[in-house]
Coordinates of C-alpha atoms and ligand atoms in Angstrom, one line a residue:
X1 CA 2.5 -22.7 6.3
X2 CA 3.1 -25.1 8.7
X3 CA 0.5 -27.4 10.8
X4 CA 1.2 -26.0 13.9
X5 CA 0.9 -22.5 12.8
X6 CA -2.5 -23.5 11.2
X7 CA -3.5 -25.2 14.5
X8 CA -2.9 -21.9 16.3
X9 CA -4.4 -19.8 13.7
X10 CA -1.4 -17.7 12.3
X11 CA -2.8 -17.8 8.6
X12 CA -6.0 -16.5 10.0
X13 CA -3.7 -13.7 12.0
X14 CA -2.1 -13.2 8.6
X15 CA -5.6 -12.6 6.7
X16 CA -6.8 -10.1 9.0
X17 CA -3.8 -8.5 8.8
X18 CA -4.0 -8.3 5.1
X19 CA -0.9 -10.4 4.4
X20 CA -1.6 -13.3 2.1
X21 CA 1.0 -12.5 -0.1
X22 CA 4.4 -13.6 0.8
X23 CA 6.3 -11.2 -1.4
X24 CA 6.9 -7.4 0.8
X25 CA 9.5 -4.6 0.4
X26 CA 10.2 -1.4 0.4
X27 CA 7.4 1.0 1.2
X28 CA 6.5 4.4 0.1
X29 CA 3.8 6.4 -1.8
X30 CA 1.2 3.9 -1.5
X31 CA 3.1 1.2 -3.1
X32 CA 5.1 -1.8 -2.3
X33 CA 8.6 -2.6 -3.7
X34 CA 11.8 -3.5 -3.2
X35 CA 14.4 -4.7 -5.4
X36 CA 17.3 -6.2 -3.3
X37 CA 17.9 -9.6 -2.5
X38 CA 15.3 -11.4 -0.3
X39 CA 15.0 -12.2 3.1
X40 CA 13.2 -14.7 5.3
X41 CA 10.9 -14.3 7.8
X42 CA 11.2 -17.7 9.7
X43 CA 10.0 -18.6 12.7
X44 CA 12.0 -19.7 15.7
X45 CA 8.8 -21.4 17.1
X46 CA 8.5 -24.0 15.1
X47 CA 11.2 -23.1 12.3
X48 CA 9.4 -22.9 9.6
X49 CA 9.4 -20.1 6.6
X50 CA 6.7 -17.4 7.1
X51 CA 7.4 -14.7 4.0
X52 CA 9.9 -13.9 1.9
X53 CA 10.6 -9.6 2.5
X54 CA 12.6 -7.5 -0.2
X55 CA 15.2 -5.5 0.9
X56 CA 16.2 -2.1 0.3
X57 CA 18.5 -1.1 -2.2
X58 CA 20.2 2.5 -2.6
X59 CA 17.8 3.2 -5.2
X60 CA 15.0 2.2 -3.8
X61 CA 15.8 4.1 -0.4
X62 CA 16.6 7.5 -2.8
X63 CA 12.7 7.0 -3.5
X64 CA 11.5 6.8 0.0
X65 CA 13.2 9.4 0.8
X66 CA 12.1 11.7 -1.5
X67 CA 8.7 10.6 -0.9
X68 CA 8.7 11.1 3.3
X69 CA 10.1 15.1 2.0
X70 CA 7.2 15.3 0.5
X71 CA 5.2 13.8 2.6
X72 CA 6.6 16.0 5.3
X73 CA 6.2 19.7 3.4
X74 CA 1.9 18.4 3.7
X75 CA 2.3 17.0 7.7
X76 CA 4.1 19.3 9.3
X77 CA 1.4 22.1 8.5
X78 CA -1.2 20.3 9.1
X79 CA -2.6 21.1 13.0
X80 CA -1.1 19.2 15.7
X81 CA -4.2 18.4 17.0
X82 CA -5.2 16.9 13.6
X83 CA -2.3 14.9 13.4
X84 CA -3.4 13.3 16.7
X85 CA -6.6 12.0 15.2
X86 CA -4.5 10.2 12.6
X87 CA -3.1 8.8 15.7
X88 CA -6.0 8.3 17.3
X89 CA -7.6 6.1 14.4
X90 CA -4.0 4.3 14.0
X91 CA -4.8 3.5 18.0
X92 CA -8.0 2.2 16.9
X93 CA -6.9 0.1 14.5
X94 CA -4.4 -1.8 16.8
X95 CA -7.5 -2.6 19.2
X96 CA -9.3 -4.1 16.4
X97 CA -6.7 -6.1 14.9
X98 CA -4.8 -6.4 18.8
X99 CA -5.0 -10.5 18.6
X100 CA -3.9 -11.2 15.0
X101 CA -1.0 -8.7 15.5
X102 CA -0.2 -10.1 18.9
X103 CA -0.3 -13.7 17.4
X104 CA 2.4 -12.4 14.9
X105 CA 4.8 -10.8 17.2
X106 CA 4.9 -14.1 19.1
X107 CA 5.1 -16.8 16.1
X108 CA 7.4 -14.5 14.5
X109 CA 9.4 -13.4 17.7
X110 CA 9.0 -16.4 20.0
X111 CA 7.7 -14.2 22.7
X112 CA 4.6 -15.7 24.9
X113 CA 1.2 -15.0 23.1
X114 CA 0.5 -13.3 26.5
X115 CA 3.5 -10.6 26.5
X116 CA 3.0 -10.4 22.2
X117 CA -0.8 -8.9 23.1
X118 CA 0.9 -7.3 26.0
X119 CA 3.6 -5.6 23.1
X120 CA 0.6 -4.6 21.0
X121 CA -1.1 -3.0 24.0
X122 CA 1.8 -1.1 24.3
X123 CA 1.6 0.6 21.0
X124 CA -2.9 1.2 21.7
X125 CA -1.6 3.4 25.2
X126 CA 1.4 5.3 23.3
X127 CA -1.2 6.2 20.8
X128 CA -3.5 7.2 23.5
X129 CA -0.7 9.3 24.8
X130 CA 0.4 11.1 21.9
X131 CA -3.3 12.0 21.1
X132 CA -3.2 14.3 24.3
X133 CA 0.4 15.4 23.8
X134 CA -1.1 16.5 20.4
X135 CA -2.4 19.6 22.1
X136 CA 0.2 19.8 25.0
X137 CA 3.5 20.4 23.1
X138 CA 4.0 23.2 25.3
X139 CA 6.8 25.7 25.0
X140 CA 7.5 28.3 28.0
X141 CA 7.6 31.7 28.0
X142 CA 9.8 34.3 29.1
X143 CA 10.4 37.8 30.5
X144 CA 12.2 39.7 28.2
X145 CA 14.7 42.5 29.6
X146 CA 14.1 45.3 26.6
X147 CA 10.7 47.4 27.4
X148 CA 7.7 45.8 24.8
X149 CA 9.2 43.1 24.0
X150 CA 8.2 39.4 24.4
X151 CA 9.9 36.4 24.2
X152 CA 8.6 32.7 23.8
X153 CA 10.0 29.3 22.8
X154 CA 7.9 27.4 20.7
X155 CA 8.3 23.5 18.9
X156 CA 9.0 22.4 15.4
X157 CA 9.0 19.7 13.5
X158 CA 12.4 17.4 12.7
X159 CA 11.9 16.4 9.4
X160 CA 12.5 12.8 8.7
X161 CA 12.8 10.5 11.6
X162 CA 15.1 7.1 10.8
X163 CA 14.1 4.4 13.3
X164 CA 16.1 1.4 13.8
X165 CA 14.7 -1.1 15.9
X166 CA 15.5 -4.3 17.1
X167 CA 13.7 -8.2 17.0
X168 CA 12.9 -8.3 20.6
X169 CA 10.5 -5.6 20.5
X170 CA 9.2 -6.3 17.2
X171 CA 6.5 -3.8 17.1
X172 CA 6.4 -2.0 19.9
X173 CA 9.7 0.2 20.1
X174 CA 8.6 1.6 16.4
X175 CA 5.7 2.9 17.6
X176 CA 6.7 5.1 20.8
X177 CA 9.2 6.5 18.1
X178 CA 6.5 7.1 15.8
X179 CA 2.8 7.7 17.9
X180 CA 5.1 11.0 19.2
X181 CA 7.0 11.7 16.3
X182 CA 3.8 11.9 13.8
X183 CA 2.3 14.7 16.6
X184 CA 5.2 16.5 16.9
X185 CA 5.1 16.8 13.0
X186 CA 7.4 14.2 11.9
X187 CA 7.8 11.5 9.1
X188 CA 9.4 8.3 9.8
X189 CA 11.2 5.9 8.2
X190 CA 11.5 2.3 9.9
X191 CA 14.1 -0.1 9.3
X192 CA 12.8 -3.4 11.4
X193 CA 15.1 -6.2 12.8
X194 CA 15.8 -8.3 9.7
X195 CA 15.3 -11.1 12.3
X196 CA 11.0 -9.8 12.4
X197 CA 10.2 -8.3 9.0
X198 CA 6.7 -9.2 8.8
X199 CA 6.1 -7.6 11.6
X200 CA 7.0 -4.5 10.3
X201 CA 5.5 -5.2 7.0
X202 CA 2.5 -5.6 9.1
X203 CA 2.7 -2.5 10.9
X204 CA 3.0 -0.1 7.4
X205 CA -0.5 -1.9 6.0
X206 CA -1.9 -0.6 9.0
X207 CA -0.9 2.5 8.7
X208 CA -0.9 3.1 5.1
X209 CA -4.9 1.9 5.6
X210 CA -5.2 5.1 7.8
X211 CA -3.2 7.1 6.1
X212 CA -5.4 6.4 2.8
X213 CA -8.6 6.8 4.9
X214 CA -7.5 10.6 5.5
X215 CA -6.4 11.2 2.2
X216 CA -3.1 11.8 3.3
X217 CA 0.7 10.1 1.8
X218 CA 1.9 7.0 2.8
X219 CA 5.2 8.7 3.1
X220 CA 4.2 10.0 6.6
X221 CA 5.1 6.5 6.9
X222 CA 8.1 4.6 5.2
X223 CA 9.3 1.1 5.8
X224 CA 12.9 0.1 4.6
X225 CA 13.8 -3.4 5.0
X226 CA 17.4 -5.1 5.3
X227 CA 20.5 -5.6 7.7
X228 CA 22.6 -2.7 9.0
X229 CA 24.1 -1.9 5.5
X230 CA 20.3 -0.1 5.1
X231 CA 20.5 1.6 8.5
X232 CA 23.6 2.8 7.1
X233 CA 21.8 4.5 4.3
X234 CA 20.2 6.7 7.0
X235 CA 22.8 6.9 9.5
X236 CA 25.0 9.0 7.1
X237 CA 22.3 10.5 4.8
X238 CA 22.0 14.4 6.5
X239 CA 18.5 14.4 5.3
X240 CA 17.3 12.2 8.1
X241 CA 18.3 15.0 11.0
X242 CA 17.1 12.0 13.5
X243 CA 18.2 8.5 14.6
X244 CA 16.6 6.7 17.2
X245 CA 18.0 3.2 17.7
X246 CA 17.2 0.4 19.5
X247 CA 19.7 -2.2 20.0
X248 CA 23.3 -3.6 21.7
X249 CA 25.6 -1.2 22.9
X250 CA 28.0 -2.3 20.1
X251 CA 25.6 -1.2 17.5
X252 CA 25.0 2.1 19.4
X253 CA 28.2 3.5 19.1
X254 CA 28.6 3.1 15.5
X255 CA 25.3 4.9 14.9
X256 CA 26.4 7.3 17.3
X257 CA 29.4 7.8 15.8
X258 CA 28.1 7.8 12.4
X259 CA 25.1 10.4 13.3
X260 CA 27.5 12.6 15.5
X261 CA 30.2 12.8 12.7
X262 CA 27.4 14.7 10.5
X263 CA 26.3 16.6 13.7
X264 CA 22.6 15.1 13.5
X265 CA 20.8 14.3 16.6
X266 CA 20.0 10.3 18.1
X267 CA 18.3 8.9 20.4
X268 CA 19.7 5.4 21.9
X269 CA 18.1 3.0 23.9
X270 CA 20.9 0.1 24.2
X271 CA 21.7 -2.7 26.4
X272 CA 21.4 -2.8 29.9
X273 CA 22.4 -5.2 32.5
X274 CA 19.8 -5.1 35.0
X275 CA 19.7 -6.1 38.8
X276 CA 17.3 -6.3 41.5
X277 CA 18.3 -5.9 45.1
X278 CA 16.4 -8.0 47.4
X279 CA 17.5 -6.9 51.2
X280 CA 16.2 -8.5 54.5
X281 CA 13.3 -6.7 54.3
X282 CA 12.2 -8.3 51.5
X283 CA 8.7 -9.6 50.6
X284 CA 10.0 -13.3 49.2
X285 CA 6.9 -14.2 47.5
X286 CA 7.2 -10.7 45.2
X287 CA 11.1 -10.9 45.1
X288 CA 10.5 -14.4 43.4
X289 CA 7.6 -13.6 41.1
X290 CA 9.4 -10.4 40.1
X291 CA 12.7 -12.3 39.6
X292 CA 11.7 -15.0 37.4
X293 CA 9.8 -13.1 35.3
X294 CA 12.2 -10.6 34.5
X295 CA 14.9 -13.1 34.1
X296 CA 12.7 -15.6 31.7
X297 CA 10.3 -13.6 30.4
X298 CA 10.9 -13.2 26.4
X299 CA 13.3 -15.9 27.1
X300 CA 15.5 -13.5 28.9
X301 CA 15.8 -11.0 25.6
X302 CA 14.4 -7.3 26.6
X303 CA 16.6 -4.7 27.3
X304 CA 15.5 -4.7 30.8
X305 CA 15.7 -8.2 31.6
X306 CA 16.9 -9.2 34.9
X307 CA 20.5 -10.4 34.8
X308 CA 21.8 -10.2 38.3
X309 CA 20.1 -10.4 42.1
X310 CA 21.8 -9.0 44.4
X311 CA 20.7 -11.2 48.2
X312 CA 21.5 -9.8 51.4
X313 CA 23.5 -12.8 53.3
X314 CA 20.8 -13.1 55.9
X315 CA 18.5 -14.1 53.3
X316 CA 20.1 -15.6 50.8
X317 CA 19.5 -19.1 51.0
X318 CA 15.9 -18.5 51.4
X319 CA 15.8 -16.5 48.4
X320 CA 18.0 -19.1 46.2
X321 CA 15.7 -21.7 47.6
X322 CA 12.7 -20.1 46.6
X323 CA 13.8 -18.8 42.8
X324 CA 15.5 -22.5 42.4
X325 CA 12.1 -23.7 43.0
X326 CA 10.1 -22.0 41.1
X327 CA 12.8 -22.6 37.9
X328 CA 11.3 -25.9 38.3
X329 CA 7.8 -24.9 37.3
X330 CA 8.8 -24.1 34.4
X331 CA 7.3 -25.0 31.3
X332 CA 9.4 -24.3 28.2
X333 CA 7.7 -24.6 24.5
X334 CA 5.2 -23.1 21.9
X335 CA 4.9 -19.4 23.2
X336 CA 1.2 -19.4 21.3
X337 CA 0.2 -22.2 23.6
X338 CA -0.8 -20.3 27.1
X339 CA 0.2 -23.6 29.1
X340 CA 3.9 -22.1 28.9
X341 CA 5.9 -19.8 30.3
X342 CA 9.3 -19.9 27.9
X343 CA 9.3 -20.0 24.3
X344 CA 12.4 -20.3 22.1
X345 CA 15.3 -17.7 21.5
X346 CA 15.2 -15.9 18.4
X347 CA 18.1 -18.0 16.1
X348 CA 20.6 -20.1 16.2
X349 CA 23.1 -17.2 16.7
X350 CA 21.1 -16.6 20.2
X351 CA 21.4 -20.0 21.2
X352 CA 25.3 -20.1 20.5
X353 CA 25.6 -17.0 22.4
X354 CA 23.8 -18.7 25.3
X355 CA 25.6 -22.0 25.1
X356 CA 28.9 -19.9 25.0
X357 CA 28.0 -17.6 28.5
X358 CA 27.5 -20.9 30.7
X359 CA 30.5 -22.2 29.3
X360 CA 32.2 -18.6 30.6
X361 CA 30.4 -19.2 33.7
X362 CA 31.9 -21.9 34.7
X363 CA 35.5 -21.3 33.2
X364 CA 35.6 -18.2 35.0
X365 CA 34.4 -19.8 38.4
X366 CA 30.4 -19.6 39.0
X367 CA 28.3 -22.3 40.3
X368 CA 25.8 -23.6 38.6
X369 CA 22.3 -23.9 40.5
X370 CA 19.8 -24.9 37.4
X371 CA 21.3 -26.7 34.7
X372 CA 21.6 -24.9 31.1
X373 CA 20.8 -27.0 27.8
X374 CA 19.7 -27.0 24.7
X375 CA 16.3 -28.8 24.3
X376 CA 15.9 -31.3 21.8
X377 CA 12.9 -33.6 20.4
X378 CA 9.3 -33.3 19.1
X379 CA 8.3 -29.2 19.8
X380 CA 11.6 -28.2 19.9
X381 CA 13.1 -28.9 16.1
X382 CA 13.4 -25.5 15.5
X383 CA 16.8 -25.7 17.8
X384 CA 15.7 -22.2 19.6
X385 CA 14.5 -23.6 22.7
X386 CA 16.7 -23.4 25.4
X387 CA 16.3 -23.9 29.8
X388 CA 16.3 -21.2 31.8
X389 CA 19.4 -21.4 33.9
X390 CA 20.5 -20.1 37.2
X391 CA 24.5 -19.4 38.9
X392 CA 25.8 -18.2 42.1
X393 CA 28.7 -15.6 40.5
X394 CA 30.7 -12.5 41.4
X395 CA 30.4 -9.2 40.2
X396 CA 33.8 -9.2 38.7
X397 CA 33.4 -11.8 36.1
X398 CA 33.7 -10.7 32.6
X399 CA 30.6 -12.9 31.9
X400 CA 28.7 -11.1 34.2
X401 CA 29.4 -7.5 33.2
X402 CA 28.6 -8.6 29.6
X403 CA 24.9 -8.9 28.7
X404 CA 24.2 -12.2 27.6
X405 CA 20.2 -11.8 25.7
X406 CA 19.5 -15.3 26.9
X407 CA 17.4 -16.8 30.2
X408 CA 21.2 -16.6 32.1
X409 CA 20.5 -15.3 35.8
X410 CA 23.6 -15.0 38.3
X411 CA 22.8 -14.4 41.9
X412 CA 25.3 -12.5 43.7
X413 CA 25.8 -11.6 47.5
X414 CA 25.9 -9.1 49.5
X415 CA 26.6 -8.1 53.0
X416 CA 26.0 -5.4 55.5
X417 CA 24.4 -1.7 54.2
X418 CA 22.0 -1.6 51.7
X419 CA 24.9 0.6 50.3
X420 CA 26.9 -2.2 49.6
X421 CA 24.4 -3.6 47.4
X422 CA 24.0 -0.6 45.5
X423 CA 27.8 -0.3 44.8
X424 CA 27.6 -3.7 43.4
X425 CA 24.5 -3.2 40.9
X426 CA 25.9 0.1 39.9
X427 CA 29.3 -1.8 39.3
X428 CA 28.8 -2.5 35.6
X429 CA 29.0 -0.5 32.6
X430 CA 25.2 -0.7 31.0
X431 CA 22.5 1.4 33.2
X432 CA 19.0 1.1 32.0
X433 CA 16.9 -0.8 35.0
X434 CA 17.2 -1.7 38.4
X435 CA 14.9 -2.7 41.5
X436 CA 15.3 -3.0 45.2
X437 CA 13.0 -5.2 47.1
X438 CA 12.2 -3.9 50.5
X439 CA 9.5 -3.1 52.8
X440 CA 12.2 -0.7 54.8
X441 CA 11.5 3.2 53.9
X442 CA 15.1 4.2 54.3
X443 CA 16.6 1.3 52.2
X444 CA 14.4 2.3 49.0
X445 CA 14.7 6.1 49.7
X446 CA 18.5 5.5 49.7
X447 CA 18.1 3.2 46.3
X448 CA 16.1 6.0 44.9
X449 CA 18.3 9.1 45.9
X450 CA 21.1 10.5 44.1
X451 CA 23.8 8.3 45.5
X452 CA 21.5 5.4 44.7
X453 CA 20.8 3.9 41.4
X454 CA 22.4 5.2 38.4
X455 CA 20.0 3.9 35.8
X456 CA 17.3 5.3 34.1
X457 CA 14.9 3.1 35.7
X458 CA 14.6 2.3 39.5
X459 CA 11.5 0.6 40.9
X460 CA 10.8 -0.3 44.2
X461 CA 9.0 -3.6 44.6
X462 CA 8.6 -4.6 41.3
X463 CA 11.0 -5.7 39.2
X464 CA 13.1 -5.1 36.5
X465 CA 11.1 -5.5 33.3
X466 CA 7.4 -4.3 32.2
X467 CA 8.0 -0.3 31.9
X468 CA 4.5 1.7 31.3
X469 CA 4.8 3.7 28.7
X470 CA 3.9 6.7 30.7
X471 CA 7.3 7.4 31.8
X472 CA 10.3 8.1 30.3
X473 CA 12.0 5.3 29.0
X474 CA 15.9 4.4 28.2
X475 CA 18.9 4.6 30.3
X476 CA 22.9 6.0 30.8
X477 CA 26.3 4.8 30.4
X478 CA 26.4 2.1 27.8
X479 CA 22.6 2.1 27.4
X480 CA 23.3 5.3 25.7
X481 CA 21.5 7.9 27.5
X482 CA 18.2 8.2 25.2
X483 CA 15.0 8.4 26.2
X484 CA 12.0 7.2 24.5
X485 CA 8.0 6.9 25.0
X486 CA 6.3 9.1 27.8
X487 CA 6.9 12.1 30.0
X488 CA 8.5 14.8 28.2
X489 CA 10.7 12.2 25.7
X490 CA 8.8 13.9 22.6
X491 CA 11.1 16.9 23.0
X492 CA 13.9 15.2 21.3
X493 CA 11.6 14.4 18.0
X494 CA 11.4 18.5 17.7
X495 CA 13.4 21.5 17.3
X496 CA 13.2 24.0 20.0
X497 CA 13.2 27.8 18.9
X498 CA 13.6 30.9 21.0
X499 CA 11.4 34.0 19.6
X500 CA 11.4 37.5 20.8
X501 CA 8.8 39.8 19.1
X502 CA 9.6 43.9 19.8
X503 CA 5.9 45.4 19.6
X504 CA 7.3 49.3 20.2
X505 CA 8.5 51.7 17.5
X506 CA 12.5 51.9 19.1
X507 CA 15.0 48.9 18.7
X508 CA 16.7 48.8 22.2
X509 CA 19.9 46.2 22.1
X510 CA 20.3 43.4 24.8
X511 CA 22.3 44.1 27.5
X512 CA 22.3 47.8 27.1
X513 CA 24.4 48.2 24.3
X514 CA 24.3 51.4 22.8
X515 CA 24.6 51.5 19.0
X516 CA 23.3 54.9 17.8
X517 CA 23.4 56.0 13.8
Ligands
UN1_1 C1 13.1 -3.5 25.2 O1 13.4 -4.6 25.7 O2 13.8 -3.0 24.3 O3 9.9 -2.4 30.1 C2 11.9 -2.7 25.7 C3 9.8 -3.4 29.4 C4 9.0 -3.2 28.1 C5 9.9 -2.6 27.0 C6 11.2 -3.3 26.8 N1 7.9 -2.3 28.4 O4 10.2 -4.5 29.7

C-alpha cells in the first residue's frame, strides 16, 4: 500500500470493509473463487497496485449460474415485502460503512471523496426506494367483456438479472439494477468495470454479510469478474433473460445485438452528449456553477457530463468570461484531499483519448479558450491527471458530436429563438441530459415540451449532471433508450402477465364467438 493511501486512510477503508486480503474472484454460494488469469486493481490517484482480482472463467461462470437458479427457485417465493427487508438492512449497511466505501470508490475511481460519498449515498436512497416499491409493485385491473369474469395483470419475477456496469459509476449503477431487481424477485449477477474491481468485490462482502444474516444464498447475489469476453458469457447465455448495461454506445449495440439475437430483454444506459442552454435570461452565477461542475466534475467522465453550452449571442461573452474564470480556480490533484476539485482520469487509455480530442479540436477548427495538458511532477506520477480545458466550436464538428469522457467543454453560439438553440442541442446523435438556463417561463416550457428536448433528462436551472434517483433514469437515440433507478423503471426487471379468472358455471368466448358442442 502506498504512503499516500495510508495518509488518507485507504487500508483502514479496506479493513472495515473486510478486505485485507488481496486475492478476490468469482463469487457464489458463500464462497470466493476464480480461476482465470488476474487482474489489477490500480489506482489512477496515485498509481499504485491495490489488489490483485481473479477473473472468471467458463467454468467458473457455469457455477454461478447454477447457483443464482437456485438461489432464485428460494427468492422469488419469498414475499415481496420480505425481500425489501433484505434491502432494507443491505441500505443499512451502506450507512454504516458509507465513508470507507466512499473512500474506495474515489482511490480506486479517481472521483472526488466528496462525489465517492455522494455515489454511496446513492445506493442508501435506491435501497430506501425499493423497500417501499416492495409493497407497491402494482398491477392494474380490468373490466372484462364476458359476464363473471375478471381480469387482472399482475408482476413476476425475471429470473437471473446480468448487470454490466461501467468504472465511472463504480458502485452505484449496480445497485439501482439490483436494490429493484432483488424486490421484484430477481437474482443478479454483476460483472464490474475491470478498470474498479474492488469495488465490486467490496460490494458482494456486503451483501453476502446480509445475505448470511438471513439465512438466505449468496447466489441472490453473484459477482463475475473480467473484461467483456465474461459479459459475453451472459450476453449469449438464454438463461440470463435480462441485460442491463451501462457503458459507450459502441458497447451497447453489441450487447444489444447479442441479447436481441436470442430475443432476451436489455436495458441500456449509454453515452450521452449533454448540453446546457443558457439564454438571455439566464441567472450567470447558476449557469457558471452548474456548468463547471457538470463539465469537470468526475473529471468530465459520467454519462451526463456537460459537453457543450449553448450562449445566446447577447450573452455570450459574459458567459465565456465568467466559465473562463472560474476554470482558473481550479485545483486539480488527490480527489481524497477536499482542497480539490479535479482528480485524475481513470488510465492511461483516458488520457490518450483526451490528448487525441484537443488535437481534433483544433485540426478541425475550434478555438481554444483554456489550455489542455497533461500534468506532470510530484502528485501527478500516476500520469492520469489532466486540465480541464475549454473551446469555442461548432456544432458540426465530428469532435464535437463524439463524446470525448474527459474534462473537454466546447461552447457554442446561438442566435435569435430559444428554438434555435434547441435545434442545435438536439443536433447530435446521443440523448441522455440536457438543461436550459432561464428565468423566462415560455423559453423553459418550450425546452420542456414535445418539440423541445429529446433526451431523457431535461432540467430547468440546474445542470446537466447529479440525477436523484427518484426519477427515471437513462436516455434515447444512441444512449439506448433504457431506463434505470426510480419511477416506474422496475417494470422492466419483471414479467407482466394478463389473467382472467371466469367465476360462473358457462364458458362464454371473447368477442362473441359462438362455438357450441
Ligand atoms: C453515469 O454517469 O453513468 O446523474 C451515471 C448523475 C448521477 C449518475 C450518473 N446521478 O450524474
Amino acid at each position: 500500500m502506498s504512503t499516500l493511501a495510508k495518509e488518507f486512510g485507504i487500508d483502514k477503508a479496506l479493513a472495515q470493509l473486510g478486505l485485507q486480503e488481496t486475492n478476490h474472484g468469482t463469487s457464489t454460494g458463500n464462497q470466493h473463487f476464480g480461476s482465470g488469469p488476474e487482474i489489477k486493481s490500480s489506482s489512477p490517484v496515485d498509481g499504485a497496485a491495490i489488489a490483485k482480482v481473479t477473473t472468471t472463467t467458463q467454468e467458473d461462470y457455469e457455477k454461478v449460474i447454477a447457483s443464482a437458479k437456485a438461489a432464485f427457485m428460494e427468492w422469488r417465493v419469498i414475499p415481496a415485502p420480505q425481500r425489501g427487508e433484505v434491502v432494507r438492512q443491505f441500505g443499512e449497511e451502506l450507512r454504516r460503512l458509507k465513508e470507507p466505501l466512499g473512500k474506495l470508490v474515489s482511490y480506486e475511481m479517481g472521483k472526488s471523496y466528496q462525489e465517492g460519498l455522494g455515489e454511496v449515498q446513492e445506493m442508501i436512497d435506491i435501497c430506501d426506494f425499493a423497500v417501499g416499491l416492495s409493497r407497491q409493485l402494482h398491477g392494474l385491473t380490468m373490466h372484462s367483456e364476458r359476464p363473471g369474469h375478471r381480469m387482472y395483470e399482475q408482476y413476476h419475477p425475471l429470473g437471473i438479472v446480468g448487470i454490466i456496469s461501467a468504472f465511472n459509476f463504480p458502485v452505484a449503477v449496480w445497485a439501482w439494477n439490483t436494490a429493484l431487481a432483488w424486490v421484484c424477485g430477481d437474482v443478479c449477477v454483476w460483472k464490474p468495470s475491470e478498470k474498479t474491481p474492488l469495488c465490486g468485490v467490496a460490494c458482494q462482502q456486503i451483501i453476502a454479510g446480509v445475505l448470511k444474516k438471513n439465512n438466505l444464498p449468496e447466489g441472490i447475489s453473484c459477482l463475475i469478474n473480467g473484461d467483456y469476453k465474461v459479459g459475453e458469457m451472459m450476453t449469449t447465455d438464454k438463461r440470463v433473460p435480462m441485460v442491463s448495461a451501462t457503458g459507450s454506445t459502441r458497447m451497447g449495440r453489441i450487447v444489444a445485438s447479442t441479447v436481441g439475437e436470442r430475443l432476451g430483454k436489455s436495458l441500456l444506459e449509454l453515452g450521452g452528449n449533454n448540453a446546457i442552454i443558457v439564454t438571455p435570461d439566464a441567472d450567470i452565477k447558476m449557469t457558471v456553477i452548474g456548468a463547471v461542475f457538470g463539465a469537470v466534475g468526475t473529471a468530465g467522465q459520467r454519462c451526463t457530463s456537460t459537453r457543450r453550452i449553448i450562449i445566446h449571442e447577447k450573452m455570450y461573452d459574459k458567459v465565456k468570461d465568467a466559465i473562463v474564470d472560474a476554470y482558473q480556480q481550479l485545483k486539480i490533484g488527490n480527489p481524497l484531499d477536499e482542497n480539490n476539485h479535479v482528480g485524475p482520469l481513470i488510465d492511461q487509455d483516458a488520457v490518450k483519448n483526451y490528448q487525441k480530442a484537443l488535437k481534433d479540436v483544433v485540426d478541425q477548427g475550434g478555438n481554444i479558450l483554456v489550455e489542455g495538458g497533461v500534468l506532470s511532477g510530484q502528485g501527478f506520477e500516476s500520469g492520469c491527471y489532466v486540465k480541464p480545458a475549454i473551446a469555442e466550436a461548432s456544432n458540426d464538428m465530428a469532435i464535437v458530436q463524439h463524446e470525448t469522457f474527459a474534462p473537454v467543454l466546447y461552447l457554442l453560439k446561438y442566435k435569435g429563438d430559444v428554438e434555435n438553440a434547441i435545434e442545435i442541442q438536439n443536433g447530435v446523435d446521443q440523448g441522455l441530459s440536457s438543461a436550459i438556463m432561464t428565468n423566462n417561463l415560455r423559453e423553459a416550457e418550450r425546452f420542456l415540451s414535445h418539440a423541445g428536448s429529446d433526451c431523457g433528462i431535461a432540467n430547468v436551472n440546474i445542470g446537466t449532471s447529479g440525477a436523484e434517483i427518484g426519477g427515471a433514469f437513462g436516455g434515447e437515440k444512441d444512449t439506448g433508450g433504457g431506463r434505470e433507478s426510480g419511477s416506474d423503471a422496475w417494470k422492466v426487471y419483471m414479467r407482466r402477465q394478463t389473467n382472467t379468472i371466469n367465476y360462473t358455471t358457462e364458458l362464454p368466448l371473447a368477442q362473441g364467438i359462438k362455438f357450441d358442442l
